[in-house]
Amino acid sequence: LKAKNFDPKKTSVMPVKLCLLLTLATLALAAPVAPKFPEKYQMKADMNYFDFNLAVPMKVDFDAGRNLFSYSFYNGRDHQIYRLGDMTKYSIFPKKDHLECINELGLGAPSYLPNVDWKYVEDVEFRNIQCHKYAYEKDTESKFSVIELYTKQYTQEPVAVSLGKMVVHIYEFIPNRVNDTAFAVPSMCEGNKASKDDLPMHMHQTVDEILADNEAFAQKVNSRSDHPDAMRL
């Protein structure tokens, strides 16, 4: 007996359509491939510090292949140049009515877009942009335990990266290009070796010296029982 309303042509097509729909659904649910950033790029961003309600404009020229890194803040008024091939970091900053430069030992430069083992979290909307959200767990000894990254869904272009209480909002990202003039050392820095007395305390003290100073201060305060800020070690 023939089943009522049975059409063998239509029935043979149905499994094919069903398989196709299931395949598309599986692809849609699959986690996107984690981004990998080039070793050379330019970036314009704002560093947002929530505790201080502060947004600091920043321009980055990053060239890991040549060990050259430039971080320019406030349109160049505060500038850090890392020339790690020479193991030198140059810090140019405003002081009263002029700029000063300090040369320091440079062993490493910060990377706001590290190539790490990013784990896909979810798709979200960030700054009105449809994004993939990724996370990376750092060692517990670090200042923050998780880094969060947001990239555009279809291009994987970075939109923002969250580093603890600071979020870097990225407005322009140009891969595989840098401005070589950003790494040029100003003449005011050449041969300029700042004396220890000219440096802020945290820039020339060792960890042991800082701890010793803190302990000496605490003991000094404790010796005054009438002091309202007396501390107990």
mmCIF file of C-alpha atoms in Angstrom:
data_model
loop_
_atom_site.group_PDB
_atom_site.id
_atom_site.type_symbol
_atom_site.label_atom_id
_atom_site.label_comp_id
_atom_site.label_asym_id
_atom_site.label_seq_id
_atom_site.Cartn_x
_atom_site.Cartn_y
_atom_site.Cartn_z
ATOM 1 C CA LEU A 1 0.000 0.000 0.000
ATOM 2 C CA LYS A 2 1.142 3.514 -0.778
ATOM 3 C CA ALA A 3 1.252 5.906 2.136
ATOM 4 C CA LYS A 4 -1.063 8.813 1.710
ATOM 5 C CA ASN A 5 0.595 12.056 0.475
ATOM 6 C CA PHE A 6 3.935 10.228 0.092
ATOM 7 C CA ASP A 7 6.242 11.897 -2.421
ATOM 8 C CA PRO A 8 9.605 10.104 -2.825
ATOM 9 C CA LYS A 9 11.218 13.134 -4.528
ATOM 10 C CA LYS A 10 10.413 15.443 -1.617
ATOM 11 C CA THR A 11 11.390 12.841 0.957
ATOM 12 C CA SER A 12 14.855 12.284 -0.568
ATOM 13 C CA VAL A 13 15.598 16.029 -0.411
ATOM 14 C CA MET A 14 14.584 16.440 3.233
ATOM 15 C CA PRO A 15 17.607 14.685 4.827
ATOM 16 C CA VAL A 16 19.974 16.789 2.691
ATOM 17 C CA LYS A 17 18.313 20.014 3.799
ATOM 18 C CA LEU A 18 18.303 18.859 7.421
ATOM 19 C CA CYS A 19 22.022 18.004 7.310
ATOM 20 C CA LEU A 20 22.790 21.374 5.786
ATOM 21 C CA LEU A 21 20.865 23.205 8.497
ATOM 22 C CA LEU A 22 22.581 21.208 11.230
ATOM 23 C CA THR A 23 25.991 21.943 9.719
ATOM 24 C CA LEU A 24 25.278 25.670 9.580
ATOM 25 C CA ALA A 25 24.043 25.629 13.168
ATOM 26 C CA THR A 26 27.202 23.812 14.299
ATOM 27 C CA LEU A 27 29.423 26.347 12.536
ATOM 28 C CA ALA A 28 27.497 29.199 14.120
ATOM 29 C CA LEU A 29 27.999 27.721 17.583
ATOM 30 C CA ALA A 30 31.707 26.946 17.115
ATOM 31 C CA ALA A 31 34.100 29.182 19.051
ATOM 32 C CA PRO A 32 36.006 31.660 16.852
ATOM 33 C CA VAL A 33 39.728 31.256 16.367
ATOM 34 C CA ALA A 34 41.693 33.274 18.915
ATOM 35 C CA PRO A 35 43.411 36.352 17.458
ATOM 36 C CA LYS A 36 47.150 36.546 16.852
ATOM 37 C CA PHE A 37 48.583 40.026 16.643
ATOM 38 C CA PRO A 38 51.492 40.976 14.368
ATOM 39 C CA GLU A 39 54.888 41.743 15.856
ATOM 40 C CA LYS A 40 54.710 45.206 14.291
ATOM 41 C CA TYR A 41 51.814 47.662 14.534
ATOM 42 C CA GLN A 42 50.646 51.205 15.258
ATOM 43 C CA MET A 43 47.842 51.900 17.677
ATOM 44 C CA LYS A 44 45.913 54.896 19.005
ATOM 45 C CA ALA A 45 44.014 54.389 22.234
ATOM 46 C CA ASP A 46 42.854 55.798 25.559
ATOM 47 C CA MET A 47 44.054 54.326 28.842
ATOM 48 C CA ASN A 48 41.089 54.528 31.222
ATOM 49 C CA TYR A 49 41.756 54.405 34.959
ATOM 50 C CA PHE A 50 38.430 53.902 36.712
ATOM 51 C CA ASP A 51 39.703 54.644 40.221
ATOM 52 C CA PHE A 52 40.750 58.142 39.143
ATOM 53 C CA ASN A 53 38.072 58.776 36.479
ATOM 54 C CA LEU A 54 40.965 59.475 34.119
ATOM 55 C CA ALA A 55 41.437 58.784 30.391
ATOM 56 C CA VAL A 56 44.974 59.160 29.046
ATOM 57 C CA PRO A 57 45.407 59.410 25.238
ATOM 58 C CA MET A 58 48.154 57.124 23.987
ATOM 59 C CA LYS A 59 49.887 56.370 20.690
ATOM 60 C CA VAL A 60 51.906 53.165 20.314
ATOM 61 C CA ASP A 61 54.523 52.109 17.772
ATOM 62 C CA PHE A 62 55.355 48.464 18.456
ATOM 63 C CA ASP A 63 58.137 46.573 16.666
ATOM 64 C CA ALA A 64 58.996 43.368 18.512
ATOM 65 C CA GLY A 65 61.180 42.117 15.670
ATOM 66 C CA ARG A 66 63.640 44.976 16.171
ATOM 67 C CA ASN A 67 63.106 45.349 19.928
ATOM 68 C CA LEU A 68 61.826 48.913 19.455
ATOM 69 C CA PHE A 69 58.805 50.240 21.335
ATOM 70 C CA SER A 70 57.369 53.739 21.639
ATOM 71 C CA TYR A 71 54.559 54.889 23.950
ATOM 72 C CA SER A 72 53.533 58.509 23.541
ATOM 73 C CA PHE A 73 51.043 60.068 25.964
ATOM 74 C CA TYR A 74 49.226 63.418 25.835
ATOM 75 C CA ASN A 75 50.296 64.067 22.219
ATOM 76 C CA GLY A 76 53.954 63.465 22.940
ATOM 77 C CA ARG A 77 54.337 65.535 26.090
ATOM 78 C CA ASP A 78 55.096 62.337 27.953
ATOM 79 C CA HIS A 79 57.061 59.823 25.898
ATOM 80 C CA GLN A 80 58.684 56.467 26.623
ATOM 81 C CA ILE A 81 61.101 54.943 24.110
ATOM 82 C CA TYR A 82 62.389 51.409 24.592
ATOM 83 C CA ARG A 83 65.451 50.408 22.578
ATOM 84 C CA LEU A 84 65.924 46.966 24.058
ATOM 85 C CA GLY A 85 68.727 46.093 21.664
ATOM 86 C CA ASP A 86 70.721 48.691 23.611
ATOM 87 C CA MET A 87 68.982 47.680 26.875
ATOM 88 C CA THR A 88 67.902 51.295 27.318
ATOM 89 C CA LYS A 89 64.627 53.016 28.139
ATOM 90 C CA TYR A 90 64.281 56.766 27.599
ATOM 91 C CA SER A 91 61.611 58.626 29.549
ATOM 92 C CA ILE A 92 60.828 62.141 28.347
ATOM 93 C CA PHE A 93 58.480 64.089 30.582
ATOM 94 C CA PRO A 94 57.487 67.695 31.350
ATOM 95 C CA LYS A 95 59.021 69.404 34.360
ATOM 96 C CA LYS A 96 57.907 72.947 35.128
ATOM 97 C CA ASP A 97 58.556 74.895 31.900
ATOM 98 C CA HIS A 98 60.731 72.365 30.037
ATOM 99 C CA LEU A 99 61.114 68.702 29.133
ATOM 100 C CA GLU A 100 63.554 66.367 30.790
ATOM 101 C CA CYS A 101 64.905 62.975 29.843
ATOM 102 C CA ILE A 102 66.001 60.065 32.003
ATOM 103 C CA ASN A 103 67.925 57.074 30.693
ATOM 104 C CA GLU A 104 67.224 53.808 32.452
ATOM 105 C CA LEU A 105 68.109 50.159 32.068
ATOM 106 C CA GLY A 106 65.520 48.668 29.746
ATOM 107 C CA LEU A 107 64.986 44.923 29.990
ATOM 108 C CA GLY A 108 61.414 44.695 28.766
ATOM 109 C CA ALA A 109 58.543 46.738 27.364
ATOM 110 C CA PRO A 110 54.813 46.453 28.091
ATOM 111 C CA SER A 111 52.594 44.830 25.501
ATOM 112 C CA TYR A 112 48.933 45.773 25.596
ATOM 113 C CA LEU A 113 48.104 43.170 22.938
ATOM 114 C CA PRO A 114 50.059 40.070 23.946
ATOM 115 C CA ASN A 115 49.921 36.864 21.940
ATOM 116 C CA VAL A 116 48.852 34.518 24.695
ATOM 117 C CA ASP A 117 46.506 31.564 25.031
ATOM 118 C CA TRP A 118 43.275 33.530 24.614
ATOM 119 C CA LYS A 119 40.117 31.639 25.538
ATOM 120 C CA TYR A 120 36.847 32.576 23.842
ATOM 121 C CA VAL A 121 34.173 33.667 26.351
ATOM 122 C CA GLU A 122 31.167 35.019 24.463
ATOM 123 C CA ASP A 123 29.920 37.481 21.866
ATOM 124 C CA VAL A 124 29.068 40.882 23.326
ATOM 125 C CA GLU A 125 28.413 44.457 22.313
ATOM 126 C CA PHE A 126 31.182 46.837 23.365
ATOM 127 C CA ARG A 127 31.137 50.560 22.492
ATOM 128 C CA ASN A 128 28.280 49.794 20.089
ATOM 129 C CA ILE A 129 30.507 47.276 18.278
ATOM 130 C CA GLN A 130 29.684 43.586 17.960
ATOM 131 C CA CYS A 131 32.675 41.844 19.519
ATOM 132 C CA HIS A 132 34.167 38.511 20.453
ATOM 133 C CA LYS A 133 35.260 38.503 24.079
ATOM 134 C CA TYR A 134 38.341 36.527 25.129
ATOM 135 C CA ALA A 135 40.064 36.026 28.464
ATOM 136 C CA TYR A 136 43.513 34.999 29.606
ATOM 137 C CA GLU A 137 44.359 33.992 33.173
ATOM 138 C CA LYS A 138 47.686 35.245 34.494
ATOM 139 C CA ASP A 139 49.737 34.014 37.433
ATOM 140 C CA THR A 140 48.236 34.809 40.806
ATOM 141 C CA GLU A 141 51.370 36.781 41.728
ATOM 142 C CA SER A 142 50.514 39.395 39.104
ATOM 143 C CA LYS A 143 48.670 42.607 39.898
ATOM 144 C CA PHE A 144 45.650 41.295 38.030
ATOM 145 C CA SER A 145 44.652 37.694 37.459
ATOM 146 C CA VAL A 146 42.634 37.969 34.241
ATOM 147 C CA ILE A 147 43.084 39.968 31.041
ATOM 148 C CA GLU A 148 39.996 40.486 28.894
ATOM 149 C CA LEU A 149 40.191 41.214 25.175
ATOM 150 C CA TYR A 150 37.481 42.478 22.820
ATOM 151 C CA THR A 151 37.828 42.162 19.046
ATOM 152 C CA LYS A 152 35.527 42.940 16.133
ATOM 153 C CA GLN A 153 33.573 39.834 15.221
ATOM 154 C CA TYR A 154 34.379 39.656 11.519
ATOM 155 C CA THR A 155 37.876 41.156 11.347
ATOM 156 C CA GLN A 156 39.358 40.323 14.791
ATOM 157 C CA GLU A 157 40.616 43.917 14.945
ATOM 158 C CA PRO A 158 41.220 44.808 18.619
ATOM 159 C CA VAL A 159 38.632 47.090 20.224
ATOM 160 C CA ALA A 160 39.671 47.056 23.889
ATOM 161 C CA VAL A 161 41.717 45.190 26.449
ATOM 162 C CA SER A 162 40.945 45.149 30.168
ATOM 163 C CA LEU A 163 43.901 44.995 32.562
ATOM 164 C CA GLY A 164 42.516 44.907 36.071
ATOM 165 C CA LYS A 165 41.353 48.418 36.956
ATOM 166 C CA MET A 166 42.550 49.850 33.651
ATOM 167 C CA VAL A 167 40.861 49.447 30.269
ATOM 168 C CA VAL A 168 42.580 50.400 27.020
ATOM 169 C CA HIS A 169 40.040 51.580 24.433
ATOM 170 C CA ILE A 170 41.565 51.171 20.963
ATOM 171 C CA TYR A 171 40.389 53.571 18.256
ATOM 172 C CA GLU A 172 42.903 52.898 15.499
ATOM 173 C CA PHE A 173 44.950 49.795 14.787
ATOM 174 C CA ILE A 174 47.299 49.554 11.791
ATOM 175 C CA PRO A 175 49.032 46.166 11.507
ATOM 176 C CA ASN A 176 52.503 45.645 10.020
ATOM 177 C CA ARG A 177 53.457 49.315 10.100
ATOM 178 C CA VAL A 178 55.365 51.639 12.442
ATOM 179 C CA ASN A 179 56.678 55.184 12.323
ATOM 180 C CA ASP A 180 60.454 54.902 12.666
ATOM 181 C CA THR A 181 60.754 58.494 13.860
ATOM 182 C CA ALA A 182 58.902 57.425 17.018
ATOM 183 C CA PHE A 183 61.998 55.462 18.063
ATOM 184 C CA ALA A 184 64.457 58.308 17.469
ATOM 185 C CA VAL A 185 66.170 59.402 20.678
ATOM 186 C CA PRO A 186 65.973 63.191 21.220
ATOM 187 C CA SER A 187 69.312 64.995 21.445
ATOM 188 C CA MET A 188 68.459 66.013 24.995
ATOM 189 C CA CYS A 189 68.686 62.326 25.971
ATOM 190 C CA GLU A 190 72.026 61.572 24.341
ATOM 191 C CA GLY A 191 74.644 60.968 26.985
ATOM 192 C CA ASN A 192 72.228 62.101 29.663
ATOM 193 C CA LYS A 193 72.679 59.902 32.699
ATOM 194 C CA ALA A 194 70.470 61.264 35.426
ATOM 195 C CA SER A 195 71.934 61.198 38.893
ATOM 196 C CA LYS A 196 70.321 59.117 41.611
ATOM 197 C CA ASP A 197 69.253 62.241 43.480
ATOM 198 C CA ASP A 198 67.264 63.453 40.462
ATOM 199 C CA LEU A 199 65.147 60.322 40.202
ATOM 200 C CA PRO A 200 61.859 59.694 41.984
ATOM 201 C CA MET A 201 62.316 57.421 44.993
ATOM 202 C CA HIS A 202 60.747 54.346 43.411
ATOM 203 C CA MET A 203 63.020 54.558 40.352
ATOM 204 C CA HIS A 204 66.350 54.113 42.106
ATOM 205 C CA GLN A 205 65.583 52.172 45.279
ATOM 206 C CA THR A 206 65.835 48.422 45.417
ATOM 207 C CA VAL A 207 63.001 46.407 46.926
ATOM 208 C CA ASP A 208 65.095 45.725 50.042
ATOM 209 C CA GLU A 209 65.797 49.448 50.476
ATOM 210 C CA ILE A 210 62.106 50.311 50.167
ATOM 211 C CA LEU A 211 61.140 47.667 52.746
ATOM 212 C CA ALA A 212 63.890 48.861 55.094
ATOM 213 C CA ASP A 213 62.662 52.450 54.791
ATOM 214 C CA ASN A 214 59.081 51.389 55.472
ATOM 215 C CA GLU A 215 60.114 49.422 58.548
ATOM 216 C CA ALA A 216 62.244 52.286 59.873
ATOM 217 C CA PHE A 217 59.335 54.684 59.428
ATOM 218 C CA ALA A 218 56.940 52.315 61.200
ATOM 219 C CA GLN A 219 59.328 51.915 64.132
ATOM 220 C CA LYS A 220 59.760 55.671 64.364
ATOM 221 C CA VAL A 221 56.007 56.190 64.526
ATOM 222 C CA ASN A 222 55.548 53.339 67.019
ATOM 223 C CA SER A 223 58.077 54.928 69.344
ATOM 224 C CA ARG A 224 55.647 57.806 69.804
ATOM 225 C CA SER A 225 52.741 56.332 71.727
ATOM 226 C CA ASP A 226 50.906 59.638 71.532
ATOM 227 C CA HIS A 227 51.000 59.693 67.732
ATOM 228 C CA PRO A 228 47.474 59.196 66.299
ATOM 229 C CA ASP A 229 48.867 57.342 63.282
ATOM 230 C CA ALA A 230 50.920 54.836 65.266
ATOM 231 C CA MET A 231 51.341 51.558 63.390
ATOM 232 C CA ARG A 232 51.985 48.076 64.732
ATOM 233 C CA LEU A 233 54.209 45.728 62.741
#
